[in-house]
PDB file of C-alpha atoms in Angstrom:
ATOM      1  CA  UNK A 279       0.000   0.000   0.000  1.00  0.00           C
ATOM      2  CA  UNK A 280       2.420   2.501   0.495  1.00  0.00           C
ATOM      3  CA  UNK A 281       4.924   1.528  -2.362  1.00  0.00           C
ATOM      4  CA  UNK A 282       4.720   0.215  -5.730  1.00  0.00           C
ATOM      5  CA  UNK A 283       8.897  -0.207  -5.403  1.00  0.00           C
ATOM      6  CA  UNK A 284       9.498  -3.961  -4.988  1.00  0.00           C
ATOM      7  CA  UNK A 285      13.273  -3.109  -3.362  1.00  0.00           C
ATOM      8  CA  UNK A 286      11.483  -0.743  -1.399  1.00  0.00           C
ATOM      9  CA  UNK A 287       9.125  -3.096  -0.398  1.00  0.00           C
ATOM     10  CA  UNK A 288      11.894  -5.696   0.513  1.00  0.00           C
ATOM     11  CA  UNK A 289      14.038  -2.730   2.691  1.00  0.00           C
ATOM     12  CA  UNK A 290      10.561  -2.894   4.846  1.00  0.00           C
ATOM     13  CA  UNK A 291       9.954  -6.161   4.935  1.00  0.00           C
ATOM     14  CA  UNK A 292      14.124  -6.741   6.725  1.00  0.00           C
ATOM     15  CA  UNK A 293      13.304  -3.582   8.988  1.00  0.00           C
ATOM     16  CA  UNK A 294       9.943  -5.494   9.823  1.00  0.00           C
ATOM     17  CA  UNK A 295      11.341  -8.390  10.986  1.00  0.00           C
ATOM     18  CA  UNK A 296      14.152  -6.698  13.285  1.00  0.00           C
ATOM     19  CA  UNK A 297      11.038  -4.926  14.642  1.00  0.00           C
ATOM     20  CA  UNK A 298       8.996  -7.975  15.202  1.00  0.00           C
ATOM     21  CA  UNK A 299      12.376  -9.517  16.962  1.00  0.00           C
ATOM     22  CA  UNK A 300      12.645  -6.059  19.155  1.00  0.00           C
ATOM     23  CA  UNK A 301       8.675  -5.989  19.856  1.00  0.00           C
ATOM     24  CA  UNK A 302       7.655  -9.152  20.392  1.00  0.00           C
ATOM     25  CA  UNK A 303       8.213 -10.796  23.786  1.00  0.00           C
ATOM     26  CA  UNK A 304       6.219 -12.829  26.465  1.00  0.00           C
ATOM     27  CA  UNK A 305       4.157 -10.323  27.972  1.00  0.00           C
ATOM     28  CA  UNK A 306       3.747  -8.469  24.353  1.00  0.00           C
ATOM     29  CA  UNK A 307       0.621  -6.990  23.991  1.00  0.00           C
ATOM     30  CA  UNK A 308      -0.314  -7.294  19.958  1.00  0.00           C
ATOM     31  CA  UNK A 309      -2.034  -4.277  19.464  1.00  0.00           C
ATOM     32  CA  UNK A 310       0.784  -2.436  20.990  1.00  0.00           C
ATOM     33  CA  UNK A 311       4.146  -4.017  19.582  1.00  0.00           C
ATOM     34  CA  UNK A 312       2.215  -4.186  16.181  1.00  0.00           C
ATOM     35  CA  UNK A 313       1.304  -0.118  16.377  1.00  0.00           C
ATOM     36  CA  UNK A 314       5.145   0.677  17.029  1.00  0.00           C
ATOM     37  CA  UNK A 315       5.905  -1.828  14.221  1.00  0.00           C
ATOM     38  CA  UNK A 316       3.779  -0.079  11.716  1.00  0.00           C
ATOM     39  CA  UNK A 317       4.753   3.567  12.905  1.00  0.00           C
ATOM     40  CA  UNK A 318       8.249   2.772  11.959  1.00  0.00           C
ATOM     41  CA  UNK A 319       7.267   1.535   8.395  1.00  0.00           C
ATOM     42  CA  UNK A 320       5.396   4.556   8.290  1.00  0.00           C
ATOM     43  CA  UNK A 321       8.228   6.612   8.800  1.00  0.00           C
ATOM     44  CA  UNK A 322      10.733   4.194   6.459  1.00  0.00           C
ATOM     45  CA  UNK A 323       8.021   4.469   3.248  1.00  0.00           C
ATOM     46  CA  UNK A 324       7.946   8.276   3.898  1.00  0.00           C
ATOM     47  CA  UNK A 325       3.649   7.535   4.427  1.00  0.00           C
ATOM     48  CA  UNK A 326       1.695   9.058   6.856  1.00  0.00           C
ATOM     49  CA  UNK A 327      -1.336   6.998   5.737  1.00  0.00           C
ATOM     50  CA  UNK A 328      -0.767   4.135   3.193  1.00  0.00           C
ATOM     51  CA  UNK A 329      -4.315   2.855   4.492  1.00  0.00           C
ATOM     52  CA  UNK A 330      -6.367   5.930   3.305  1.00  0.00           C
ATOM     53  CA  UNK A 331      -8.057   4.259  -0.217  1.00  0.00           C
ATOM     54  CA  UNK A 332      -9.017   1.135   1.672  1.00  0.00           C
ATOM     55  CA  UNK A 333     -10.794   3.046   4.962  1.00  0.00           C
ATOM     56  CA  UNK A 334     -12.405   5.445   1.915  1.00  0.00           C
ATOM     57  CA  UNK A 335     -13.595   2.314   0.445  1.00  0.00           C
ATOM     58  CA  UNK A 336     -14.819   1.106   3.584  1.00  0.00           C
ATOM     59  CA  UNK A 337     -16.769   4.028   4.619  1.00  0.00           C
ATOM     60  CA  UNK A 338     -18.551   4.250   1.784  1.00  0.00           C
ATOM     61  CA  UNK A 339     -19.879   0.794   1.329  1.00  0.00           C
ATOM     62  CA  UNK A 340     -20.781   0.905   5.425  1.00  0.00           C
ATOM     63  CA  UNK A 341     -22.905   4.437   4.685  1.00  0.00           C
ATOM     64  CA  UNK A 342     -24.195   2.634   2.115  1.00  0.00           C
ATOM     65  CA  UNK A 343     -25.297  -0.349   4.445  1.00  0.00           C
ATOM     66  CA  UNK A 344     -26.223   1.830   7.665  1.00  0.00           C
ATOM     67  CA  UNK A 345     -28.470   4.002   5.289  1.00  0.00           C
ATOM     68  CA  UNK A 346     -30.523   0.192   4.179  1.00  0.00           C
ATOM     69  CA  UNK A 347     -30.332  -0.864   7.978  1.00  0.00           C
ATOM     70  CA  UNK A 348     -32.214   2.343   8.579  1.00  0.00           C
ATOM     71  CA  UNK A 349     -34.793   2.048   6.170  1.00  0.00           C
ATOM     72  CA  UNK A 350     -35.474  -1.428   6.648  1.00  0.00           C
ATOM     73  CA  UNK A 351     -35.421  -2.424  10.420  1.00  0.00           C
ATOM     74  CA  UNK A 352     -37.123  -0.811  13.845  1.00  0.00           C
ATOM     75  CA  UNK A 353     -34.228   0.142  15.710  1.00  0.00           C
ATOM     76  CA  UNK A 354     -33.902   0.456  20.010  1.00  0.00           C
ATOM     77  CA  UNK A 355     -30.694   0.717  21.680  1.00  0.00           C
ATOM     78  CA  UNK A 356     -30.905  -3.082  21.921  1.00  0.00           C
ATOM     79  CA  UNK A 357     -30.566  -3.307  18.424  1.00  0.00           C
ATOM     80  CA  UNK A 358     -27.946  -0.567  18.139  1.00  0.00           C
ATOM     81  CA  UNK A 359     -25.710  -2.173  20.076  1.00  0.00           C
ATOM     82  CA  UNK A 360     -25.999  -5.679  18.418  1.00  0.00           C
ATOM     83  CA  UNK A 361     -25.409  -3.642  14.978  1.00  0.00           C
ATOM     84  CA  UNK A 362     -22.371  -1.907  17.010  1.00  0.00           C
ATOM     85  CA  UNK A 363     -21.102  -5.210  16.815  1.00  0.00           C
ATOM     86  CA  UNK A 364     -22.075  -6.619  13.692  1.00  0.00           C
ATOM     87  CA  UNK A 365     -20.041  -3.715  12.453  1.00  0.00           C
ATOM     88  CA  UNK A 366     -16.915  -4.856  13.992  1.00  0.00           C
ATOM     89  CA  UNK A 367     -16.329  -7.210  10.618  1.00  0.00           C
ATOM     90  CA  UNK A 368     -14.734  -4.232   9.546  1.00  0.00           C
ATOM     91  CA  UNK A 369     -11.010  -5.366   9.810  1.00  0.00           C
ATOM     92  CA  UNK A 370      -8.189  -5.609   7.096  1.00  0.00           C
ATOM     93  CA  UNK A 371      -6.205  -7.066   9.660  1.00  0.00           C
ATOM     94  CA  UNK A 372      -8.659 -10.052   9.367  1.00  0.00           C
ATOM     95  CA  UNK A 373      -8.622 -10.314   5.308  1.00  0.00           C
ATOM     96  CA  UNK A 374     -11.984  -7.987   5.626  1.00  0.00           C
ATOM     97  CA  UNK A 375     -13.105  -7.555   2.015  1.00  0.00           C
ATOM     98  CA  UNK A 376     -15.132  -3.485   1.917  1.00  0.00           C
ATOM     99  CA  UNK A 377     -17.046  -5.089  -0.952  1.00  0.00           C
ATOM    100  CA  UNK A 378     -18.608  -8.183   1.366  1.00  0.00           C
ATOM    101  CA  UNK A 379     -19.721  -6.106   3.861  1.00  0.00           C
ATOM    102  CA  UNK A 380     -23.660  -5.905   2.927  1.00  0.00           C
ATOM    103  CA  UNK A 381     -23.640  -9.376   2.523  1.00  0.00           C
ATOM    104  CA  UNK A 382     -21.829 -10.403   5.988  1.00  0.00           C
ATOM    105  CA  UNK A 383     -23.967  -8.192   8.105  1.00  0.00           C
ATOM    106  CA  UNK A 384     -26.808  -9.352   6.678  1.00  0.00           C
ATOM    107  CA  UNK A 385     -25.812 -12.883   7.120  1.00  0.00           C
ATOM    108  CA  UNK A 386     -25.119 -11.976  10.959  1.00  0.00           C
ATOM    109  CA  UNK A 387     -28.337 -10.077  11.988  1.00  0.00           C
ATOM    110  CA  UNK A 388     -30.118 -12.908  12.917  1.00  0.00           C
ATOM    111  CA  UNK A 389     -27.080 -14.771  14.601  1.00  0.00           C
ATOM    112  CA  UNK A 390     -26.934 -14.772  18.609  1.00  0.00           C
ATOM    113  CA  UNK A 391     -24.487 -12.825  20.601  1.00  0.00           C
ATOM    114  CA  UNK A 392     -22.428 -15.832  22.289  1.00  0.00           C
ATOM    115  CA  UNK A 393     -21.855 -13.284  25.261  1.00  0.00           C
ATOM    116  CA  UNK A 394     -24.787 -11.529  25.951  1.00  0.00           C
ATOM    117  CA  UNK A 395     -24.564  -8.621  28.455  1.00  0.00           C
ATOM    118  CA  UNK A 396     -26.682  -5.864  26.888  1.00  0.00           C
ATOM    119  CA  UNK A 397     -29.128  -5.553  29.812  1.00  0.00           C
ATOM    120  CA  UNK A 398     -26.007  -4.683  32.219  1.00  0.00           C
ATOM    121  CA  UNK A 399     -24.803  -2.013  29.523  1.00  0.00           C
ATOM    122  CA  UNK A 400     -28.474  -0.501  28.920  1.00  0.00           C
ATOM    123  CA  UNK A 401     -28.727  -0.210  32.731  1.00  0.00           C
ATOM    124  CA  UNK A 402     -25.680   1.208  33.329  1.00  0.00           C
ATOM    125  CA  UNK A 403     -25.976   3.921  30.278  1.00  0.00           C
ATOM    126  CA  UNK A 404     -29.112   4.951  31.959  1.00  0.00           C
ATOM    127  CA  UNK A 405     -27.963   6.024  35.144  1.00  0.00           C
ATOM    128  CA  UNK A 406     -24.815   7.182  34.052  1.00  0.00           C
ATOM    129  CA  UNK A 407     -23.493  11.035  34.220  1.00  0.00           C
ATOM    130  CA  UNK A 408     -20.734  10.114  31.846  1.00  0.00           C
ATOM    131  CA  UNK A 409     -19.908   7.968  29.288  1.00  0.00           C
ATOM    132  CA  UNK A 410     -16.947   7.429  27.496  1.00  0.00           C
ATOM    133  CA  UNK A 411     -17.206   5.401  23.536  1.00  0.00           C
ATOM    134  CA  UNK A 412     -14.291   4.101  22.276  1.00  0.00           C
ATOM    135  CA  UNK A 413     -14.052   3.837  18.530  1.00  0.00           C
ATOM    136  CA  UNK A 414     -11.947   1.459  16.455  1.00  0.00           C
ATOM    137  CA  UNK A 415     -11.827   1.078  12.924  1.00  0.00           C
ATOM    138  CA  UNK A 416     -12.908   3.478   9.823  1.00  0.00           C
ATOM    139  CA  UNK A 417     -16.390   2.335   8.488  1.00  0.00           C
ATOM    140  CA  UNK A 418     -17.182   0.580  11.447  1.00  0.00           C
ATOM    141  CA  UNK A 419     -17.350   3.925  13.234  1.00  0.00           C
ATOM    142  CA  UNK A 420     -20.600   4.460  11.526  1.00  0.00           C
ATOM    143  CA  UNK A 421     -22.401   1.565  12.987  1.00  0.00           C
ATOM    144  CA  UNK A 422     -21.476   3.210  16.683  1.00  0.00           C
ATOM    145  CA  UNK A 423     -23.014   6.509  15.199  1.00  0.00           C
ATOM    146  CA  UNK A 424     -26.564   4.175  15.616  1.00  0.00           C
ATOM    147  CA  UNK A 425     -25.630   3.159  19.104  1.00  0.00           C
ATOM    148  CA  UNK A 426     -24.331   6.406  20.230  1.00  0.00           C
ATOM    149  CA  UNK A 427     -27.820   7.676  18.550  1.00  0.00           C
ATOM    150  CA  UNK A 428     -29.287   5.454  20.809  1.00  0.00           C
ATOM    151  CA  UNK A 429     -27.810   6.279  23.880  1.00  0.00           C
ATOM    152  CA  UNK A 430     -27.943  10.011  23.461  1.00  0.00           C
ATOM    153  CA  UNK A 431     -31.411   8.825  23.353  1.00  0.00           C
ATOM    154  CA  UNK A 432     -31.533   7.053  26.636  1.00  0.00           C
ATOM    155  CA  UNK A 433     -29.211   8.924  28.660  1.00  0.00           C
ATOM    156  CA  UNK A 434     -28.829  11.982  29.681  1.00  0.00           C
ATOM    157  CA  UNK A 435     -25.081  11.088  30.329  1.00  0.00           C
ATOM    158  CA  UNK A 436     -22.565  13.687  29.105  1.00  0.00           C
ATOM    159  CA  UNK A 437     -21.007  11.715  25.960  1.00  0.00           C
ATOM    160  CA  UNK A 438     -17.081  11.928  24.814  1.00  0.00           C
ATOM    161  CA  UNK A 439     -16.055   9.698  21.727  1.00  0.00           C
ATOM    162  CA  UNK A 440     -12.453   9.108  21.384  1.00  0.00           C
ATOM    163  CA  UNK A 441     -10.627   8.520  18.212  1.00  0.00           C
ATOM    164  CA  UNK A 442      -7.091   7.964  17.371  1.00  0.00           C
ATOM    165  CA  UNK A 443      -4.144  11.105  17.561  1.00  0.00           C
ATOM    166  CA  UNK A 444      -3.084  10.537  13.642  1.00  0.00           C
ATOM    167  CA  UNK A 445      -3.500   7.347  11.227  1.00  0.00           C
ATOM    168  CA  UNK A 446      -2.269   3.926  12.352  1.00  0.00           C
ATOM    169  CA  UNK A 447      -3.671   0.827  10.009  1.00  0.00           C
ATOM    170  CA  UNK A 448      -7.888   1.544   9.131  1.00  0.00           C
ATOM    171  CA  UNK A 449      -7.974   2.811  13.120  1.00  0.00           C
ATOM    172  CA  UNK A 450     -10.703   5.941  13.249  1.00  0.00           C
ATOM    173  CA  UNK A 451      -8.612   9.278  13.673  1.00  0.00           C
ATOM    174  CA  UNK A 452     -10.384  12.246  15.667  1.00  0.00           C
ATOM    175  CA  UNK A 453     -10.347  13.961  11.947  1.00  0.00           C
ATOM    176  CA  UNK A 454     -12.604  10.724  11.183  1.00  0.00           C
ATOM    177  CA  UNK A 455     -15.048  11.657  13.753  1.00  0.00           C
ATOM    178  CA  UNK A 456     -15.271  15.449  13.334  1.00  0.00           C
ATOM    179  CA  UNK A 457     -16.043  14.812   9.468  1.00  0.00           C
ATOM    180  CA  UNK A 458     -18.363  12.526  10.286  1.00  0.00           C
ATOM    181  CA  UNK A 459     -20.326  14.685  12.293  1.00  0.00           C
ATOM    182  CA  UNK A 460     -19.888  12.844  16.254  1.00  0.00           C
ATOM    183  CA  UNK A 461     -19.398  16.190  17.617  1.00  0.00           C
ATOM    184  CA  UNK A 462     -23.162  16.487  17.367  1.00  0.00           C
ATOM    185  CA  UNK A 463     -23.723  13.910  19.873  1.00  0.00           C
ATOM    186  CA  UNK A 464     -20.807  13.752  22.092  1.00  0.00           C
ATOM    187  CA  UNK A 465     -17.363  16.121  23.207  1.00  0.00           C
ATOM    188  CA  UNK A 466     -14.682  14.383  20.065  1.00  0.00           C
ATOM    189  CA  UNK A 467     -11.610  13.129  21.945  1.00  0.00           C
ATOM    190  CA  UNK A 468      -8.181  12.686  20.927  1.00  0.00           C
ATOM    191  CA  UNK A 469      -6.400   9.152  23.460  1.00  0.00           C
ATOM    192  CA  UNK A 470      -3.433  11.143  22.878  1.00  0.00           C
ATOM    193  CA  UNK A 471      -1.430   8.822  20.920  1.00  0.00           C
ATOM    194  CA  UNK A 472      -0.954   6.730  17.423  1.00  0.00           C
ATOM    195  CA  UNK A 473      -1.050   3.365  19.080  1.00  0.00           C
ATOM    196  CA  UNK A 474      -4.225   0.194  18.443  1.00  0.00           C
ATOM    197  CA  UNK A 475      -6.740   0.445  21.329  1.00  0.00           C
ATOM    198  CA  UNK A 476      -5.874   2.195  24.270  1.00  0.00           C
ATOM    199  CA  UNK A 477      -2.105   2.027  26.231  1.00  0.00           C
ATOM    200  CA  UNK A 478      -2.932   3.831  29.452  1.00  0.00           C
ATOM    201  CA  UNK A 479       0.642   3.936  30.118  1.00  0.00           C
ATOM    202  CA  UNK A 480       0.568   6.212  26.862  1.00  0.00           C
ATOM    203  CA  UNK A 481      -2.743   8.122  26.659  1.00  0.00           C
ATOM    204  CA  UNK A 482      -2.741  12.183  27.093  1.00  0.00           C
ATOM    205  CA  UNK A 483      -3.724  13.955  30.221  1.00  0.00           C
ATOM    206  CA  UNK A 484      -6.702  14.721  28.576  1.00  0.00           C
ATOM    207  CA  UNK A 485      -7.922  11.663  27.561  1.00  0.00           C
ATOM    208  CA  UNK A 486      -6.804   9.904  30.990  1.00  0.00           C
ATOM    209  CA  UNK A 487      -9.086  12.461  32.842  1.00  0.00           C
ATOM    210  CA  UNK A 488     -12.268  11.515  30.840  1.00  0.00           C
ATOM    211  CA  UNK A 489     -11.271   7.924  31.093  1.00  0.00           C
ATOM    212  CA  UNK A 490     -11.410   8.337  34.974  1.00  0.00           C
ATOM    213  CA  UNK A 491     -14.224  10.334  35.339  1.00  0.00           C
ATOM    214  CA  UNK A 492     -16.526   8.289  33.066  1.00  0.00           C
ATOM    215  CA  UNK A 493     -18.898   5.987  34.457  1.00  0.00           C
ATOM    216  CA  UNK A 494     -19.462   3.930  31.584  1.00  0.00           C
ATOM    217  CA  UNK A 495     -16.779   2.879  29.339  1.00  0.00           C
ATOM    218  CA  UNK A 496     -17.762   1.053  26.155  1.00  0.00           C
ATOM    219  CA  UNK A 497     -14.458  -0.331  24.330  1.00  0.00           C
ATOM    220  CA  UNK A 498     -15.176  -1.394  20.837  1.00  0.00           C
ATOM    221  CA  UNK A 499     -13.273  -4.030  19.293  1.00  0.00           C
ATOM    222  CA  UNK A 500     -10.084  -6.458  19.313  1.00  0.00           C
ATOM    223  CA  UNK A 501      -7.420  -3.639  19.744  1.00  0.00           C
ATOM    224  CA  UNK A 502      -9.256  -1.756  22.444  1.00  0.00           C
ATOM    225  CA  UNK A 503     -10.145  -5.805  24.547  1.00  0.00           C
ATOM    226  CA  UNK A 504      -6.438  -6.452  24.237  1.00  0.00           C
ATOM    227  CA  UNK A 505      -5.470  -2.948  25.923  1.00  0.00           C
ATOM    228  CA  UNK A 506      -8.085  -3.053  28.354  1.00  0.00           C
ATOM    229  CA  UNK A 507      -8.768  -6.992  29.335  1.00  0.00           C
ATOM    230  CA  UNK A 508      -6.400  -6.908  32.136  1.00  0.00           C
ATOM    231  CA  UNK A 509      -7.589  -4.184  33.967  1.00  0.00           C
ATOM    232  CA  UNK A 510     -10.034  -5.440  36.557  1.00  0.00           C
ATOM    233  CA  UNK A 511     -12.535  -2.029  35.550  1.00  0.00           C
ATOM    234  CA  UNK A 512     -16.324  -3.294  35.737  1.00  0.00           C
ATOM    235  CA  UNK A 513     -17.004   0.437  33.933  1.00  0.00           C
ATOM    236  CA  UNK A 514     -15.713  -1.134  30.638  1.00  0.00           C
ATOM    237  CA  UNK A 515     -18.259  -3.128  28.252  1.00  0.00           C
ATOM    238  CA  UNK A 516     -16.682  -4.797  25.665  1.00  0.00           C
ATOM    239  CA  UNK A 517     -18.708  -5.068  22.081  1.00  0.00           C
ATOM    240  CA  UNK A 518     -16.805  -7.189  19.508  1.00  0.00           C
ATOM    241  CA  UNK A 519     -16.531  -9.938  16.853  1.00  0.00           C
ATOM    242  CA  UNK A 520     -13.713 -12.515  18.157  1.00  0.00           C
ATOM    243  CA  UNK A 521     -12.052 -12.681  15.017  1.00  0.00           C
ATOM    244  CA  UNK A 522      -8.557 -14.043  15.655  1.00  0.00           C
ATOM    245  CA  UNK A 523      -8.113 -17.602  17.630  1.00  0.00           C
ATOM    246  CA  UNK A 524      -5.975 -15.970  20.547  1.00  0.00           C
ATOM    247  CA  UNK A 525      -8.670 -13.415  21.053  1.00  0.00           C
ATOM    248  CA  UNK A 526     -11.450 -16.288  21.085  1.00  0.00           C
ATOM    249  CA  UNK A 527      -9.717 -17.985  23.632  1.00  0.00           C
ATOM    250  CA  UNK A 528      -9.221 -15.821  25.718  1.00  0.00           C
ATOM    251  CA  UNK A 529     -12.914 -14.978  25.879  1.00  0.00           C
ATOM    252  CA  UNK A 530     -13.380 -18.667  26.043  1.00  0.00           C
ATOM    253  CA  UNK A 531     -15.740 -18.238  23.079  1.00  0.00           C
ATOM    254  CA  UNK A 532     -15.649 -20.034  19.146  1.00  0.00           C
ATOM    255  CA  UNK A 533     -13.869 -18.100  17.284  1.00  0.00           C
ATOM    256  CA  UNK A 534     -16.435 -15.498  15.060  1.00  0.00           C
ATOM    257  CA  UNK A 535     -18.338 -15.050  18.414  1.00  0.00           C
ATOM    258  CA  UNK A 536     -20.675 -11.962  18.741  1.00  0.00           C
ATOM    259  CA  UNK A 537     -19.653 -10.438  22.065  1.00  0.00           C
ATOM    260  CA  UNK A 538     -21.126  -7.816  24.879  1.00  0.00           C
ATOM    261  CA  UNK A 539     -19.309  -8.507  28.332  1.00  0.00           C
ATOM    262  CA  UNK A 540     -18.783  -6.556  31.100  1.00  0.00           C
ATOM    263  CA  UNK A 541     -14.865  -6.283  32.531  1.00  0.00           C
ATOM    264  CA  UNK A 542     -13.962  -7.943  35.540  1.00  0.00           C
TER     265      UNK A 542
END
């Protein structure tokens, strides 16, 4: 994506495996050690977003899909949030094809969620003074527009979505957000830094201060469970599609699981 140079392309691929060697240890955390590995290719292939055609492409064909949803189903905040997670197929790291996605979410709308929480979450978003949405990946970010819809809807919570500092892989950018109108329901928030899902070792004082002062935390897909899953913080609510094996077991679900589940 970010070079049509096949030398170039073989430069990366030796500086990606003395990253992979540097990053990559026992207590590793994916999301993290790959988000420093792709920052430095960034920098090497002189690209500050080799991702930006494919996150077009899937934006469009999810605006596409959101605007049918709309038309064609009743939807509570029940809904919402199952459609939240329906929209976490969005993935290139998973072999995610822009074109399928009609199709797949279709195919899903019917399927259980494996983990089903969404009573906990609903209750909690209604008594809540402050909630705090975590975004992850371009196109997808339109399927939380219906849940944060939703909750705006229920709650009278004070609502801050938080989107990425600048581009790493298809992850939604607070430039993602603002175009896509989210400051109309909710205070746009930058985490403060480049990396997947949220390092809290890493965030900005900014962010960390919302983060503490929410009361409801909902942490949308892979990146943001592998950041978060091992702090014990029963304000998170995890909504996601377990699309990788190590994910799935840790959840102790099939992999391809629909998931809402409370930390802790």
């Amino acid at each position: 994506m970010a070079t049509e140079d096949l030398n170039f392309r073989k430069q990366g691929m030796i500086l990606a495996s003395k990253l992979i060697a540097n990053e990559y240890h026992e207590k590793a955390i994916p999301a993290i050690a790959g988000s420093r590995i792709f920052v430095e290719l960034y920098k090497f292939f002189g690209s500050e977003d080799p991702f930006k055609k494919y996150k077009e492409l899937s934006r469009k064909k999810a605006k596409i899909v959101v605007d049918t949803l709309k038309a064609k189903i009743k939807i509570d905040i029940e809904t919402a949030i199952k459609l939240a997670i329906l929209g976490n197929v969005i993935d290139f790291a998973v072999g995610f094809s822009p074109e399928d996605l009609e199709k797949q979410i279709e195919e899903m709308l019917d399927k259980p969620l494996y983990i089903d929480e969404r009573d906990e979450l609903i209750k909690e978003v209604r008594k809540a003074k402050q909630i705090l949405y975590l975004t992850d990946n371009v196109g997808e970010h339109l399927f939380d527009k219906i849940l944060i819809e939703e909750i705006k809807r229920t709650s009278n919570a004070e609502i801050y979505i938080a989107g990425k500092e600048k581009p790493i892989i298809n992850d939604v950018t607070v430039e993602d957000l603002i175009r896509d109108g989210f400051e109309a329901l909710g205070k746009v928030v930058s985490i403060g830094t480049q990396i997947v899902g949220v390092p809290l070792n890493e965030v900005s004082q900014e962010f960390r201060e919302v983060y503490e002062n929410s009361d409801v935390i909902i942490a949308k897909g892979q990146g943001n469970f592998e950041t978060l899953s091992e702090v014990k913080d029963e304000r998170i609510f995890f909504l996601l599609k377990a699309k990788c094996p190590a994910v799935a077991r840790e959840l102790k679900v099939p992999r391809g699981s629909l998931i809402c589940k409370r930390n802790g």
